Amino acid sequence: RLSLMEMVHRPELCAQVTCMPVDLLGVDAAVLFADIMLPLEGMGIPFAIREGVGPVVGDPIRSPAQVRRIRVLAAEEATPYLFSAIRLARAQLGERAALIGFAASPFTLACYLVEGSGSRDYPHVRALMHDQPALWHQLMTTLTEILARYLLAQAGAGVQLVQVFDSWVGVLDAVSFQHQVAPHLTRLFAALAPTVPALYFSTGSAHLLRGIAGTGAPGVSVDWRLAPRPSLAPAWAATASSEGNLGPGSWCCAQWDVLNARRGGG
């Protein structure tokens, strides 16, 4: 049995797994088989993915010296195996389906780097953000550059859409998001805009919608806890598309009244 990291380091296997939903189910898009922590390999930051725990960074980044030591490499040099897998998957898919790539957002990647692992409240992240704001922005600026290179290289290798996962941004209040996170997202989406469409995914973030709208994200995955139409229209009107907003359980129990309401039919 291979681990996730062993699989992603084998381009042929990674491409095969990526294409399986299209081959077996006939869906119209394939999502790259990868992990949001892969950029850390090029950054020179050791990490592990532990069963039942998730990503773990053994030496969390909390000092200026640690931030300065982060390497910023060309993406193809940092994770060459991934781009080989993208090219193989793109060739195997042909015209049958689109290929979707992804990465963590600067904030979510920073959460793992600073906290060391997943957390309910991210106290070390909050402390760095508010007690050392200059260092926080230095870290976020570096991560934004790395992730922009990483996603643009994915597009160059053959993905046609990228998704930016901000899994932990919901722990922030709207003011912290606006000042500590949004400027870096704005730079990231501006860097991607000429080359590849991007979709921004976050959870527990209904209270951040207006701030998210201001980042220039061309597409937004809306938190399923939020009723879509009344809330979305004032936030970004015609400036961005939206998707999602459907609770995971709705598909399992065929709640057609819920599905109808979520798509605007009730």
Short mmCIF file of C-alpha atoms in Angstrom, two decimals:
data_model
loop_
_atom_site.label_atom_id
_atom_site.label_comp_id
_atom_site.label_asym_id
_atom_site.label_seq_id
_atom_site.Cartn_x
_atom_site.Cartn_y
_atom_site.Cartn_z
CA ARG A 1 0.00 0.00 0.00
CA LEU A 2 1.45 3.34 -1.10
CA SER A 3 1.07 6.55 0.87
CA LEU A 4 -0.31 9.68 -0.75
CA MET A 5 3.17 11.19 -0.98
CA GLU A 6 4.57 8.03 -2.56
CA MET A 7 1.80 8.13 -5.15
CA VAL A 8 2.24 11.77 -6.12
CA HIS A 9 5.97 11.20 -6.62
CA ARG A 10 5.19 8.63 -9.33
CA PRO A 11 3.95 10.64 -12.33
CA GLU A 12 2.46 7.70 -14.23
CA LEU A 13 0.48 6.55 -11.20
CA CYS A 14 -0.54 10.09 -10.30
CA ALA A 15 -1.84 10.67 -13.84
CA GLN A 16 -3.72 7.37 -13.79
CA VAL A 17 -5.48 8.22 -10.52
CA THR A 18 -6.26 11.72 -11.81
CA CYS A 19 -7.99 10.33 -14.89
CA MET A 20 -9.92 7.53 -13.17
CA PRO A 21 -13.16 9.49 -12.57
CA VAL A 22 -13.30 10.36 -16.27
CA ASP A 23 -12.44 6.82 -17.37
CA LEU A 24 -14.86 5.10 -14.99
CA LEU A 25 -17.70 7.58 -14.53
CA GLY A 26 -17.54 9.77 -17.62
CA VAL A 27 -17.45 13.05 -15.68
CA ASP A 28 -16.51 16.17 -17.63
CA ALA A 29 -13.49 17.21 -15.55
CA ALA A 30 -10.61 15.59 -13.69
CA VAL A 31 -9.03 17.04 -10.55
CA LEU A 32 -5.27 16.67 -10.26
CA PHE A 33 -4.30 14.04 -7.68
CA ALA A 34 -1.96 15.97 -5.39
CA ASP A 35 -1.76 17.63 -1.98
CA ILE A 36 -1.71 21.26 -0.90
CA MET A 37 1.54 20.71 1.03
CA LEU A 38 3.68 19.86 -2.02
CA PRO A 39 5.13 23.39 -2.44
CA LEU A 40 6.92 22.92 0.89
CA GLU A 41 9.32 20.49 -0.76
CA GLY A 42 10.72 23.27 -2.91
CA MET A 43 10.68 25.68 0.01
CA GLY A 44 13.06 23.47 1.97
CA ILE A 45 10.59 22.84 4.79
CA PRO A 46 10.29 19.21 5.96
CA PHE A 47 6.77 17.97 6.64
CA ALA A 48 4.83 14.75 7.01
CA ILE A 49 1.23 13.71 6.42
CA ARG A 50 0.20 11.60 9.38
CA GLU A 51 -2.81 9.33 9.29
CA GLY A 52 -5.58 10.69 11.45
CA VAL A 53 -3.74 13.97 11.94
CA GLY A 54 -3.04 15.46 8.52
CA PRO A 55 -0.08 17.67 7.59
CA VAL A 56 2.56 18.19 10.28
CA VAL A 57 5.49 20.63 10.09
CA GLY A 58 8.13 19.58 12.60
CA ASP A 59 9.79 23.00 12.94
CA PRO A 60 7.04 25.64 12.76
CA ILE A 61 7.99 29.01 11.28
CA ARG A 62 7.74 31.77 13.89
CA SER A 63 10.92 33.85 13.59
CA PRO A 64 12.38 36.29 11.04
CA ALA A 65 15.33 33.97 10.39
CA GLN A 66 13.00 31.10 9.51
CA VAL A 67 11.01 33.24 7.10
CA ARG A 68 14.22 34.42 5.41
CA ARG A 69 15.34 30.82 4.91
CA ILE A 70 12.29 29.92 2.82
CA ARG A 71 13.47 29.08 -0.69
CA VAL A 72 11.63 30.55 -3.67
CA LEU A 73 12.37 28.30 -6.63
CA ALA A 74 10.96 27.91 -10.10
CA ALA A 75 7.94 25.65 -9.65
CA GLU A 76 9.19 23.03 -12.12
CA GLU A 77 12.41 22.78 -10.15
CA ALA A 78 10.56 22.52 -6.83
CA THR A 79 8.15 19.71 -7.75
CA PRO A 80 9.15 18.31 -11.16
CA TYR A 81 7.24 15.05 -10.63
CA LEU A 82 3.94 16.94 -10.37
CA PHE A 83 4.32 18.69 -13.70
CA SER A 84 5.25 15.42 -15.37
CA ALA A 85 2.00 13.99 -14.00
CA ILE A 86 0.01 16.96 -15.32
CA ARG A 87 1.40 16.52 -18.82
CA LEU A 88 0.66 12.79 -18.76
CA ALA A 89 -2.88 13.36 -17.49
CA ARG A 90 -3.51 16.07 -20.06
CA ALA A 91 -2.40 13.72 -22.84
CA GLN A 92 -4.56 10.87 -21.52
CA LEU A 93 -7.65 13.05 -21.18
CA GLY A 94 -7.38 14.53 -24.64
CA GLU A 95 -10.59 16.35 -25.50
CA ARG A 96 -12.73 14.20 -23.20
CA ALA A 97 -12.50 16.36 -20.10
CA ALA A 98 -10.97 19.43 -18.55
CA LEU A 99 -8.13 19.18 -16.03
CA ILE A 100 -8.35 21.13 -12.78
CA GLY A 101 -5.30 21.97 -10.68
CA PHE A 102 -5.14 23.46 -7.21
CA ALA A 103 -3.09 24.85 -4.35
CA ALA A 104 -3.60 26.13 -0.83
CA SER A 105 -4.16 29.82 -0.31
CA PRO A 106 -1.33 31.80 1.26
CA PHE A 107 -3.26 31.95 4.54
CA THR A 108 -4.06 28.25 4.79
CA LEU A 109 -0.48 27.30 3.93
CA ALA A 110 0.73 29.79 6.53
CA CYS A 111 -1.55 28.14 9.09
CA TYR A 112 0.29 24.84 8.71
CA LEU A 113 3.71 26.49 8.61
CA VAL A 114 3.18 28.60 11.72
CA GLU A 115 0.96 26.34 13.82
CA GLY A 116 2.76 23.12 12.85
CA SER A 117 -0.48 21.20 12.23
CA GLY A 118 -4.22 21.68 12.02
CA SER A 119 -5.87 23.47 14.94
CA ARG A 120 -9.29 24.62 15.98
CA ASP A 121 -8.23 28.16 16.88
CA TYR A 122 -4.69 28.63 15.45
CA PRO A 123 -3.31 30.57 18.44
CA HIS A 124 0.25 30.79 17.07
CA VAL A 125 -1.04 32.12 13.75
CA ARG A 126 -3.10 34.76 15.52
CA ALA A 127 -0.15 35.73 17.71
CA LEU A 128 2.17 36.19 14.73
CA MET A 129 -0.46 38.07 12.76
CA HIS A 130 -1.22 40.58 15.49
CA ASP A 131 2.03 40.78 17.50
CA GLN A 132 4.45 40.78 14.55
CA PRO A 133 2.46 42.17 11.61
CA ALA A 134 5.54 43.02 9.54
CA LEU A 135 6.83 39.46 9.81
CA TRP A 136 3.36 38.12 9.04
CA HIS A 137 3.15 40.15 5.83
CA GLN A 138 6.69 39.13 4.88
CA LEU A 139 5.70 35.47 5.22
CA MET A 140 2.45 35.97 3.30
CA THR A 141 4.23 37.88 0.52
CA THR A 142 6.72 35.04 0.10
CA LEU A 143 3.98 32.40 0.07
CA THR A 144 1.94 34.38 -2.44
CA GLU A 145 4.89 34.50 -4.84
CA ILE A 146 5.55 30.78 -4.45
CA LEU A 147 1.90 29.84 -4.97
CA ALA A 148 1.50 32.12 -7.98
CA ARG A 149 4.51 30.47 -9.63
CA TYR A 150 3.16 27.04 -8.70
CA LEU A 151 -0.32 27.61 -10.15
CA LEU A 152 0.95 29.32 -13.29
CA ALA A 153 3.28 26.38 -13.89
CA GLN A 154 0.33 24.03 -13.51
CA ALA A 155 -1.47 26.00 -16.21
CA GLY A 156 1.61 25.87 -18.41
CA ALA A 157 1.74 22.10 -18.04
CA GLY A 158 -1.89 21.62 -19.03
CA VAL A 159 -4.48 22.42 -16.35
CA GLN A 160 -7.35 24.61 -17.52
CA LEU A 161 -8.67 25.85 -14.18
CA VAL A 162 -7.08 26.22 -10.76
CA GLN A 163 -8.75 26.18 -7.37
CA VAL A 164 -7.32 28.01 -4.37
CA PHE A 165 -8.22 26.24 -1.13
CA ASP A 166 -8.59 28.46 1.94
CA SER A 167 -9.70 25.76 4.34
CA TRP A 168 -9.01 27.67 7.56
CA VAL A 169 -9.85 31.27 6.69
CA GLY A 170 -13.19 30.97 8.51
CA VAL A 171 -11.38 31.27 11.85
CA LEU A 172 -10.75 34.96 11.13
CA ASP A 173 -13.03 37.91 11.77
CA ALA A 174 -13.82 40.21 8.86
CA VAL A 175 -11.38 42.94 9.94
CA SER A 176 -8.44 40.55 10.27
CA PHE A 177 -9.27 39.05 6.89
CA GLN A 178 -9.46 42.46 5.26
CA HIS A 179 -6.11 43.68 6.58
CA GLN A 180 -4.00 40.54 7.01
CA VAL A 181 -5.16 38.22 4.22
CA ALA A 182 -7.14 39.95 1.47
CA PRO A 183 -4.23 42.01 0.03
CA HIS A 184 -2.25 38.83 -0.60
CA LEU A 185 -5.21 37.08 -2.23
CA THR A 186 -5.67 40.12 -4.45
CA ARG A 187 -2.06 39.85 -5.63
CA LEU A 188 -2.42 36.13 -6.21
CA PHE A 189 -5.55 36.44 -8.35
CA ALA A 190 -4.04 39.35 -10.28
CA ALA A 191 -0.99 37.22 -11.10
CA LEU A 192 -3.17 34.36 -12.32
CA ALA A 193 -5.76 36.39 -14.22
CA PRO A 194 -3.98 36.75 -17.58
CA THR A 195 -3.22 33.03 -17.80
CA VAL A 196 -5.73 30.77 -16.07
CA PRO A 197 -9.19 31.11 -14.47
CA ALA A 198 -9.24 30.59 -10.71
CA LEU A 199 -11.85 29.48 -8.21
CA TYR A 200 -11.60 30.42 -4.52
CA PHE A 201 -12.82 27.86 -1.98
CA SER A 202 -13.29 28.54 1.72
CA THR A 203 -15.34 27.13 4.58
CA GLY A 204 -17.12 28.79 7.48
CA SER A 205 -16.66 32.05 5.61
CA ALA A 206 -20.15 33.47 5.12
CA HIS A 207 -19.16 36.47 7.26
CA LEU A 208 -16.23 37.18 4.92
CA LEU A 209 -18.14 37.29 1.62
CA ARG A 210 -17.85 41.02 1.06
CA GLY A 211 -14.14 40.91 1.77
CA ILE A 212 -13.71 37.94 -0.55
CA ALA A 213 -15.57 39.83 -3.27
CA GLY A 214 -12.97 42.57 -3.07
CA THR A 215 -10.03 40.26 -3.77
CA GLY A 216 -10.81 39.94 -7.46
CA ALA A 217 -11.40 36.19 -7.31
CA PRO A 218 -13.06 35.37 -10.66
CA GLY A 219 -14.98 32.45 -9.17
CA VAL A 220 -16.04 31.67 -5.61
CA SER A 221 -17.17 28.42 -4.01
CA VAL A 222 -19.86 29.59 -1.61
CA ASP A 223 -20.10 28.12 1.87
CA TRP A 224 -23.07 25.72 1.99
CA ARG A 225 -24.35 27.34 5.20
CA LEU A 226 -25.30 30.48 3.30
CA ALA A 227 -28.48 31.00 1.28
CA PRO A 228 -27.07 32.09 -2.08
CA ARG A 229 -29.11 34.57 -4.06
CA PRO A 230 -29.93 37.32 -1.54
CA SER A 231 -26.40 37.27 -0.16
CA LEU A 232 -24.35 37.04 -3.32
CA ALA A 233 -25.92 39.73 -5.48
CA PRO A 234 -24.89 42.71 -3.34
CA ALA A 235 -21.42 41.32 -2.72
CA TRP A 236 -20.05 40.96 -6.22
CA ALA A 237 -22.88 41.13 -8.74
CA ALA A 238 -21.38 40.51 -12.18
CA THR A 239 -17.73 40.59 -11.14
CA ALA A 240 -17.45 36.88 -10.26
CA SER A 241 -19.19 33.58 -10.78
CA SER A 242 -20.21 31.35 -7.88
CA GLU A 243 -20.74 27.66 -7.25
CA GLY A 244 -21.17 25.25 -4.39
CA ASN A 245 -23.51 26.28 -1.56
CA LEU A 246 -24.86 22.73 -1.27
CA GLY A 247 -24.59 20.81 1.98
CA PRO A 248 -22.75 17.48 1.65
CA GLY A 249 -25.73 15.56 3.03
CA SER A 250 -28.18 16.87 0.44
CA TRP A 251 -26.94 14.50 -2.26
CA CYS A 252 -27.10 11.48 0.04
CA CYS A 253 -30.76 11.74 0.99
CA ALA A 254 -32.29 13.14 -2.23
CA GLN A 255 -33.74 16.25 -0.61
CA TRP A 256 -35.09 17.64 -3.85
CA ASP A 257 -36.77 20.56 -2.10
CA VAL A 258 -33.34 21.57 -0.74
CA LEU A 259 -31.70 21.16 -4.15
CA ASN A 260 -34.43 23.24 -5.78
CA ALA A 261 -34.07 26.02 -3.25
CA ARG A 262 -30.30 26.11 -3.55
CA ARG A 263 -30.42 26.53 -7.32
CA GLY A 264 -32.96 29.31 -6.95
CA GLY A 265 -36.13 27.42 -7.80
CA GLY A 266 -37.80 27.75 -4.40
#
